[in-house]
mmCIF file of C-alpha atoms in Angstrom:
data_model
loop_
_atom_site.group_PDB
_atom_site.id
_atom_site.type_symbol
_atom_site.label_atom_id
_atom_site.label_comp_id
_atom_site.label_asym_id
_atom_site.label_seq_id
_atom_site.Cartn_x
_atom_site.Cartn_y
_atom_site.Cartn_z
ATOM 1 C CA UNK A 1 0.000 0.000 0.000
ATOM 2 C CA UNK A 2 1.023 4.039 -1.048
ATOM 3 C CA UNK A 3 0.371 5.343 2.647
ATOM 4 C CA UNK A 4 1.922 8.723 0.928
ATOM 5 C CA UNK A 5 -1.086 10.121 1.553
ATOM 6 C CA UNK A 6 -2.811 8.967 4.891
ATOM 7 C CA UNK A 7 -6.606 9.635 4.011
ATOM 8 C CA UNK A 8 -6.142 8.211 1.063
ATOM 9 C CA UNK A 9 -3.922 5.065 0.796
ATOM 10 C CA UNK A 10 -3.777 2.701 -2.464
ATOM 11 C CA UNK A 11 -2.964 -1.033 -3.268
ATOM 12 C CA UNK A 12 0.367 -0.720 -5.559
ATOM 13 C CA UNK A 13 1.087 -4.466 -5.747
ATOM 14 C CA UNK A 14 0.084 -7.773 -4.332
ATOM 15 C CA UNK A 15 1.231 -11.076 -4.733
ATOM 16 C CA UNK A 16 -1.745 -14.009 -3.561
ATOM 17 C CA UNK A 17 -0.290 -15.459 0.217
ATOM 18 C CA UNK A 18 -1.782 -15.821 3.342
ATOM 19 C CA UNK A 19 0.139 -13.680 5.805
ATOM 20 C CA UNK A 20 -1.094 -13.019 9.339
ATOM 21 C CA UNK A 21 1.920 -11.191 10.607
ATOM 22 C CA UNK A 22 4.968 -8.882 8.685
ATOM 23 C CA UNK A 23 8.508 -7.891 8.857
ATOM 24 C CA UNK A 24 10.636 -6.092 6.572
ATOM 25 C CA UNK A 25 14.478 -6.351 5.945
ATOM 26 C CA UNK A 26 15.551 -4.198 3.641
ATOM 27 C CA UNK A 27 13.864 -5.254 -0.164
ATOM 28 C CA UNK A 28 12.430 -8.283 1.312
ATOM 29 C CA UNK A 29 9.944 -9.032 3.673
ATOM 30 C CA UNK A 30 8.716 -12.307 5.772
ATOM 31 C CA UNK A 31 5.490 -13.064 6.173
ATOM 32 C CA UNK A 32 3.733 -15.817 8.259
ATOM 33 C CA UNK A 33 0.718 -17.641 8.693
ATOM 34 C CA UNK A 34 -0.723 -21.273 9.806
ATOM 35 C CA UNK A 35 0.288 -22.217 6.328
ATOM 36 C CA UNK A 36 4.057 -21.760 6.552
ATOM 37 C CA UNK A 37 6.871 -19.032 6.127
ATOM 38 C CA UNK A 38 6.592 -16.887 3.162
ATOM 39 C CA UNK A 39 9.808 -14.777 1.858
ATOM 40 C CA UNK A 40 8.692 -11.716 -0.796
ATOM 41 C CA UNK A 41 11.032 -9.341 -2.654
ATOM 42 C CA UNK A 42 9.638 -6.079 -2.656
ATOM 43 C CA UNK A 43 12.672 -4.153 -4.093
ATOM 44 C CA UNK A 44 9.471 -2.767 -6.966
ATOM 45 C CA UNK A 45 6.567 -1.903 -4.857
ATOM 46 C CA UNK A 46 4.773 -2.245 -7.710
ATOM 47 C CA UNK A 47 5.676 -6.222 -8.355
ATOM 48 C CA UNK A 48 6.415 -7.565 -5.564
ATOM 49 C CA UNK A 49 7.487 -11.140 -5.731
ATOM 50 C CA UNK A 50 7.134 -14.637 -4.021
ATOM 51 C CA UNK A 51 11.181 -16.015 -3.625
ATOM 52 C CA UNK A 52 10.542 -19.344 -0.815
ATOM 53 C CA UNK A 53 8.228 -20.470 1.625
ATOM 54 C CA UNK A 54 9.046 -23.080 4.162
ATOM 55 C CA UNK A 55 5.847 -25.156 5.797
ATOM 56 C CA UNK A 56 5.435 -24.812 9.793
ATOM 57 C CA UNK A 57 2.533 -23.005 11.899
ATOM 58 C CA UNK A 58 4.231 -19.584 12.425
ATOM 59 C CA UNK A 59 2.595 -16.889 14.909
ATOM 60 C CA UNK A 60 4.207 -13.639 14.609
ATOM 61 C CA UNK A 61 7.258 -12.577 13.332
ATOM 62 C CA UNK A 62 9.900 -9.861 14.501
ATOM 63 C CA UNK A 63 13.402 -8.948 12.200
ATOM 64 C CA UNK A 64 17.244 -8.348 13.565
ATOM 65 C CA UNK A 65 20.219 -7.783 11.832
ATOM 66 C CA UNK A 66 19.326 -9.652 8.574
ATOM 67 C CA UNK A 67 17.923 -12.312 10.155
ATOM 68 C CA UNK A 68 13.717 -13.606 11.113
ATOM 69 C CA UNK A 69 12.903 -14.378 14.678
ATOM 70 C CA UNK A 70 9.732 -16.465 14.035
ATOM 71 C CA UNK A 71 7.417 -17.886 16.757
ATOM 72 C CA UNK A 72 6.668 -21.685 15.830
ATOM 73 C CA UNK A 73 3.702 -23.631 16.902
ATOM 74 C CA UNK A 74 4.286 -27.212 17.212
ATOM 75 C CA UNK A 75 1.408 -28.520 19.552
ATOM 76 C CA UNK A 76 0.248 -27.775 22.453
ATOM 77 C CA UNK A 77 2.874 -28.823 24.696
ATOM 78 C CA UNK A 78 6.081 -26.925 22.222
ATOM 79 C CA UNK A 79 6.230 -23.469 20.684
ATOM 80 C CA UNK A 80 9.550 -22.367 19.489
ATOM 81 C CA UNK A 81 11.792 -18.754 18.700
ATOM 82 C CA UNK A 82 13.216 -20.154 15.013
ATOM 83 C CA UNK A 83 16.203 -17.912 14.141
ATOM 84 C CA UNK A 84 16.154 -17.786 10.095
ATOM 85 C CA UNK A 85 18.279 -16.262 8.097
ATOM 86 C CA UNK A 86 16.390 -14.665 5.046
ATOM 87 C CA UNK A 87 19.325 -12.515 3.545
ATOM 88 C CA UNK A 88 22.415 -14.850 2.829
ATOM 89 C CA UNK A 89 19.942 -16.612 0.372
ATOM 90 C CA UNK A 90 16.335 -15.250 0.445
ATOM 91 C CA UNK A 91 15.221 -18.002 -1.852
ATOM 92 C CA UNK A 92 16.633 -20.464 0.409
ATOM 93 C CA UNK A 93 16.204 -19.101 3.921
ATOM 94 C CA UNK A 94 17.742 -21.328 6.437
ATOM 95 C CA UNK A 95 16.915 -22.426 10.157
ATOM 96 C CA UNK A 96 19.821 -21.056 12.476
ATOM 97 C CA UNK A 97 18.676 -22.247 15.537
ATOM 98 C CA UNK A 98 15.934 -22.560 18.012
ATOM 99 C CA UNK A 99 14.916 -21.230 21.638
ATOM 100 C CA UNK A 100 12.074 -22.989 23.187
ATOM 101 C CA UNK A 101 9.608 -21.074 24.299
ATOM 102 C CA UNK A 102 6.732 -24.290 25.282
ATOM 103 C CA UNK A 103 7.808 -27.027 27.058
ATOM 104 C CA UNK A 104 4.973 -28.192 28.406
ATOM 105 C CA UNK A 105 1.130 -27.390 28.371
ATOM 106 C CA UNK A 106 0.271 -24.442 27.779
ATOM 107 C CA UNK A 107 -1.642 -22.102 25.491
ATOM 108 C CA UNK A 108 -0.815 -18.174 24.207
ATOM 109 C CA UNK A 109 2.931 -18.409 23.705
ATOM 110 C CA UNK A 110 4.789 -16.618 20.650
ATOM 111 C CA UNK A 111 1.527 -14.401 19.425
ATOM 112 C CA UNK A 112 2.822 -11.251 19.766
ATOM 113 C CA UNK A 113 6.716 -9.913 19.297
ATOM 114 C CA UNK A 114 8.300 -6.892 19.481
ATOM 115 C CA UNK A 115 12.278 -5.403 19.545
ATOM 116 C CA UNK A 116 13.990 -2.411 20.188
ATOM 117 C CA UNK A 117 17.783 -2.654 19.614
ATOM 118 C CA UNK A 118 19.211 -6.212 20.330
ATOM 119 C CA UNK A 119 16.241 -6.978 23.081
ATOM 120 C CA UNK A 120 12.824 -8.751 21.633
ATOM 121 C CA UNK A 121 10.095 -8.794 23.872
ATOM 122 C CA UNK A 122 7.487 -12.081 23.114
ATOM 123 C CA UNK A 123 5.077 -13.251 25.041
ATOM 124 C CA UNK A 124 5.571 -16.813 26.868
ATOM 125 C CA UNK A 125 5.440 -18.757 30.579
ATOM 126 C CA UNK A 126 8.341 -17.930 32.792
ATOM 127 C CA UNK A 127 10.050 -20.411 35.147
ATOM 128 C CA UNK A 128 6.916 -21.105 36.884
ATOM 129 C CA UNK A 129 4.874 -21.768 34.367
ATOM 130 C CA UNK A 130 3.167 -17.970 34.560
ATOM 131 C CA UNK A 131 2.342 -16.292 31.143
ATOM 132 C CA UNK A 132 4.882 -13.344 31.250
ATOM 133 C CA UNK A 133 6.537 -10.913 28.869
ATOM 134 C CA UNK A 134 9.882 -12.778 27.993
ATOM 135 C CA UNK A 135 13.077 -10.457 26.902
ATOM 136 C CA UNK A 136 15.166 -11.819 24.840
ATOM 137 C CA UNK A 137 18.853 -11.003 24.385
ATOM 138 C CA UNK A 138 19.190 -11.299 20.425
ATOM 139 C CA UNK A 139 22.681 -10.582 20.777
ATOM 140 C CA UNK A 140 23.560 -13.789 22.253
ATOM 141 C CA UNK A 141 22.385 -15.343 19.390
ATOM 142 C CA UNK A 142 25.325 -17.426 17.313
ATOM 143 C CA UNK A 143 25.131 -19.580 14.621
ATOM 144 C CA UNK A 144 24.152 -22.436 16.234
ATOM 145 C CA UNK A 145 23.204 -21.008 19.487
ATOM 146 C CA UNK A 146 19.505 -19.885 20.912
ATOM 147 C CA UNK A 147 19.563 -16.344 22.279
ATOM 148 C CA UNK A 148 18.954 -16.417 25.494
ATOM 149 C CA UNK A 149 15.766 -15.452 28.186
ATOM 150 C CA UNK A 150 17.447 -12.595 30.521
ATOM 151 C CA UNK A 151 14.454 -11.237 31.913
ATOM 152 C CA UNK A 152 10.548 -11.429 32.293
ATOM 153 C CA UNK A 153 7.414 -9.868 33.925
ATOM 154 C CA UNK A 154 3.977 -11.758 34.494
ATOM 155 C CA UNK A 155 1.460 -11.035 32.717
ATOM 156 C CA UNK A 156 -1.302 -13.688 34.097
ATOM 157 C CA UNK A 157 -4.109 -14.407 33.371
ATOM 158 C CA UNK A 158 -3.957 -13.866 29.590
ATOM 159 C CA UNK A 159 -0.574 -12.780 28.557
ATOM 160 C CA UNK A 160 -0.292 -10.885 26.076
ATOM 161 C CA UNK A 161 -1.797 -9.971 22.699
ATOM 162 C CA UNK A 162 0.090 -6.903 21.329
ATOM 163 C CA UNK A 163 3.485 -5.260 21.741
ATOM 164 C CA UNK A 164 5.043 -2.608 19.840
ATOM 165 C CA UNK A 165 7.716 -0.205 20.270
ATOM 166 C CA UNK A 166 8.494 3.396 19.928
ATOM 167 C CA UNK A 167 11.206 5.081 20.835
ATOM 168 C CA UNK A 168 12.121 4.310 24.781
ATOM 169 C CA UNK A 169 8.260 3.280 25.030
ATOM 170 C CA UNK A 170 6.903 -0.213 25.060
ATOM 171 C CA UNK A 171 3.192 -0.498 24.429
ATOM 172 C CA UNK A 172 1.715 -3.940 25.706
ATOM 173 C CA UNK A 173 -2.071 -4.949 25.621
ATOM 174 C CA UNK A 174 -3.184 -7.867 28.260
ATOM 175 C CA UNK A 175 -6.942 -6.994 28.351
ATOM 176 C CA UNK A 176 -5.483 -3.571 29.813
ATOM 177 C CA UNK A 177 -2.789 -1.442 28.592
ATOM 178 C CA UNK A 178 0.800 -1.501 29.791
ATOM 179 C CA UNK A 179 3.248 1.593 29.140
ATOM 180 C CA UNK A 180 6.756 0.187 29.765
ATOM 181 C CA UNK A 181 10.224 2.266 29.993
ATOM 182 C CA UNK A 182 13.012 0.242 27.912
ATOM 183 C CA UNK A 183 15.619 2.748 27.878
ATOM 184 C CA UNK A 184 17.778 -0.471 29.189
ATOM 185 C CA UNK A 185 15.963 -2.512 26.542
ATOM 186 C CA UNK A 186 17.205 -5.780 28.093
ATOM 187 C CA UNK A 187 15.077 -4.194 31.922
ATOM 188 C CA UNK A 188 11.920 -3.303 30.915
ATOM 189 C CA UNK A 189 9.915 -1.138 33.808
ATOM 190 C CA UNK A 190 6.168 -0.747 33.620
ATOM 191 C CA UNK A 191 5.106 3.630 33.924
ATOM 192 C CA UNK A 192 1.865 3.389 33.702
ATOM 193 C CA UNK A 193 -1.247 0.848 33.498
ATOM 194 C CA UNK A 194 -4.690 1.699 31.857
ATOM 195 C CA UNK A 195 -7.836 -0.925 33.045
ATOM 196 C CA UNK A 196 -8.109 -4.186 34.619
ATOM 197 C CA UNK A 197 -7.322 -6.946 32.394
ATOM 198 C CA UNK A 198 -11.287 -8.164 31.026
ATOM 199 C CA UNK A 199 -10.025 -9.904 27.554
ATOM 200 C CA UNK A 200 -6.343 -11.555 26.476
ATOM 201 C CA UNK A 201 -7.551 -10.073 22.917
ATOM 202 C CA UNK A 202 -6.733 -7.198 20.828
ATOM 203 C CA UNK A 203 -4.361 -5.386 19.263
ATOM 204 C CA UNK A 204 -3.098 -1.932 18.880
ATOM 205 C CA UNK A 205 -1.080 0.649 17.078
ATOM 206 C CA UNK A 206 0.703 3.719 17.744
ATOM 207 C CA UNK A 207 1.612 6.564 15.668
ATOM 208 C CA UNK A 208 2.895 10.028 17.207
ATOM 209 C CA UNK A 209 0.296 10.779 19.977
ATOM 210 C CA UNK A 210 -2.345 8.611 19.058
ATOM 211 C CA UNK A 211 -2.752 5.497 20.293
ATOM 212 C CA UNK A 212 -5.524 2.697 18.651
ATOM 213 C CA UNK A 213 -6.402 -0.571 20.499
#
């Protein structure tokens, strides 16, 4: 979509894909789905292109330094942070490694993602088991090793259904909404709250002063 002019925005190219979530790096983006992985070039907004797909049950979808940080859904009891590298070979985009995010059962892991600098912020169960906001150091991410969980704050009894960051600010929705401080992006601090939690759903979006859930 032109978004050139806000009031007015216009379809400039499509390709046919289911995509529930986005992220772009660069000229291409990743989209996912239930359906799989899907890698576009979009170099010509006005042709955009299908390059690979790989099959899985992806959830959301955040980007880092060239590479994907997918949420996976196995089955109930597993739900994994796939590190995939999109740019070496965007028609081939390989598997780097995985963090676990599931390992055992329990529902609402991996559907929302967000980052700000080298810290992603996904929903998941901490040590005990309690739906929290998980941070993620990306930069302890190698080849062939998971980042790693440095940090996380509950967010029971729903946990969460949107993130997004701007600037020092991290918006969260958990049936209320969360204002958090991540000047330290890997120490998130919660400023201010806005309702009791009624619904895990929604989402939201932020843009200058205005906030939309």
């Amino acid at each position: 979509l032109d978004v050139s002019d806000p009031a007015a925005p216009w379809e400039r190219g499509s390709v046919p894909a289911a995509c529930s979530d986005l992220a772009v790096l660069g000229t291409l983006a990743v989209g996912v789905s239930s359906s799989g992985l899907r890698v576009f070039d979009v170099a010509d907004p006005d042709n955009p292109a299908l390059l690979a797909s790989r099959p899985g049950n992806f959830l959301s979808v955040e980007s880092y330094l060239g590479r994907a940080y997918v949420a996976r859904w196995v089955d109930a009891f597993h739900t994994y942070l796939d590190v995939v590298d999109v740019t070496s070979n965007p028609v081939q985009p390989g598997l780097l490694t995985s963090l676990p995010l599931v390992n055992g059962f329990l529902f609402g892991a991996g559907a929302s993602m967000a980052v700000r600098d080298h810290a992603l912020y996904v929903d998941g169960p901490d040590a005990t088991q309690t739906l929290s906001l998980l941070v993620v150091d990306l930069d302890t991410a190698a080849p062939n090793v998971p980042p790693a969980i440095v940090a996380s704050l509950p967010y029971a009894p729903f946990g969460l259904s949107a993130a997004e960051v701007v600037g020092d600010l991290l918006y969260v929705y958990s049936g209320g909404l969360d204002v958090l401080d991540v000047t330290n992006p890997l120490a998130p601090a919660r400023v201010a709250s806005n309702g009791a939690p009624s619904t895990g759903f929604g989402a939201l979006g932020v843009d200058g002063s205005v906030l939309c859930i």
